[in-house]
CSV table of C-alpha atoms in Angstrom, one decimal:
chain,number,residue,atom,x,y,z
A,1,MET,CA,89.7,99.5,95.2
A,2,SER,CA,91.2,102.3,97.4
A,3,LYS,CA,92.4,105.8,96.4
A,4,GLY,CA,95.2,108.0,97.9
A,5,ILE,CA,94.4,110.8,100.4
A,6,VAL,CA,95.1,114.3,99.0
A,7,VAL,CA,97.5,116.7,100.8
A,8,LYS,CA,98.5,120.2,100.6
A,9,ALA,CA,101.4,121.3,98.3
A,10,LEU,CA,102.3,117.7,97.2
A,11,ASP,CA,99.1,117.0,95.3
A,12,SER,CA,97.2,119.0,92.5
A,13,ALA,CA,94.0,119.3,90.8
A,14,GLY,CA,95.2,121.4,87.8
A,15,GLY,CA,96.8,123.8,90.2
A,16,VAL,CA,98.7,122.8,93.5
A,17,GLN,CA,96.2,121.9,96.5
A,18,LEU,CA,96.3,124.9,99.0
A,19,ALA,CA,94.2,123.0,101.7
A,20,GLY,CA,93.2,125.3,104.7
A,21,GLY,CA,90.0,123.6,106.1
A,22,GLN,CA,92.1,122.1,108.9
A,23,ASN,CA,95.5,122.0,110.3
A,24,PHE,CA,95.5,119.1,112.8
A,25,PHE,CA,95.8,116.1,110.6
A,26,GLN,CA,98.8,115.7,108.3
A,27,VAL,CA,100.1,113.0,105.8
A,28,ASP,CA,103.8,113.4,104.6
A,29,GLY,CA,104.1,116.6,106.7
A,30,GLN,CA,101.3,118.3,104.9
A,31,ASP,CA,97.6,119.1,105.9
A,32,VAL,CA,95.1,116.8,104.5
A,33,VAL,CA,92.7,118.5,101.8
A,34,LEU,CA,89.0,118.6,102.7
A,35,LEU,CA,85.8,119.4,100.6
A,36,GLY,CA,85.8,123.1,99.7
A,37,ASP,CA,89.5,123.7,100.2
A,38,PRO,CA,91.2,125.9,97.6
A,39,VAL,CA,93.2,124.9,94.6
A,40,GLN,CA,95.9,127.3,93.2
A,41,GLY,CA,94.4,129.1,90.2
A,42,HIS,CA,95.7,128.0,86.9
A,43,GLY,CA,94.0,130.0,84.1
A,44,LEU,CA,90.8,131.8,83.4
A,45,GLN,CA,87.5,130.8,85.0
A,46,PRO,CA,86.5,128.2,85.9
A,47,HIS,CA,90.3,127.6,86.6
A,48,ALA,CA,91.0,131.0,88.4
A,49,SER,CA,89.8,130.1,91.9
A,50,PRO,CA,88.7,126.6,92.0
A,51,VAL,CA,87.9,124.6,95.2
A,52,MET,CA,87.6,120.9,95.8
A,53,ALA,CA,84.0,119.9,94.8
A,54,GLU,CA,84.2,116.1,95.5
A,55,ALA,CA,85.2,114.3,98.5
A,56,SER,CA,84.9,110.8,100.4
A,57,SER,CA,81.8,109.6,102.0
A,58,TRP,CA,83.9,107.2,104.1
A,59,MET,CA,86.2,109.6,106.1
A,60,ASN,CA,85.8,113.1,107.3
A,61,LEU,CA,87.6,115.6,109.8
A,62,ASP,CA,85.4,117.4,112.1
A,63,GLY,CA,82.4,116.4,110.0
A,64,VAL,CA,84.0,117.6,106.6
A,65,PRO,CA,84.8,115.1,104.0
A,66,VAL,CA,88.4,114.3,103.1
A,67,CYS,CA,89.5,114.4,99.3
A,68,GLN,CA,90.9,111.3,97.6
A,69,GLU,CA,92.8,110.9,94.4
A,70,GLY,CA,90.4,111.4,91.4
A,71,HIS,CA,88.0,113.8,93.2
A,72,LYS,CA,87.5,116.9,91.1
A,73,ALA,CA,87.7,120.5,91.8
A,74,THR,CA,85.2,122.9,90.5
A,75,CYS,CA,87.3,123.5,87.5
A,76,GLY,CA,86.9,120.0,86.4
A,77,HIS,CA,90.3,118.7,87.2
A,78,ALA,CA,90.9,115.6,89.1
A,79,SER,CA,93.3,115.5,92.0
A,80,THR,CA,96.3,113.4,92.5
A,81,GLY,CA,96.8,111.7,96.0
A,82,ARG,CA,99.2,109.9,98.2
A,83,SER,CA,99.7,106.3,96.8
A,84,TRP,CA,100.9,104.9,100.2
A,85,PHE,CA,97.9,106.4,102.3
A,86,THR,CA,94.7,105.1,100.8
A,87,LEU,CA,91.2,105.1,101.8
A,88,PRO,CA,88.4,102.8,100.6
A,89,ASP,CA,86.8,103.8,97.3
A,90,ASP,CA,83.3,105.4,97.6
A,91,GLU,CA,81.8,103.2,95.0
A,92,THR,CA,80.1,99.9,96.0
């Protein structure tokens, strides 16, 4: 099974994905989200300033793992992703 890649502004994990870890690889005209990239705050802690806490072991950009649909932010919310640009699932 494969899951969609996560991008800035078009995807969310409780709040909108803000990205910021890189600006050279885009999908749908938006930066791809990496492990540690911020998510827009959407409430009190742990939702006030979450970052992406899970990412792919299969693909990285400059050594930083790329986030996929279903990966969670530090607030516990799972991210949406691009349905047409998928990466292999991390599970074996």
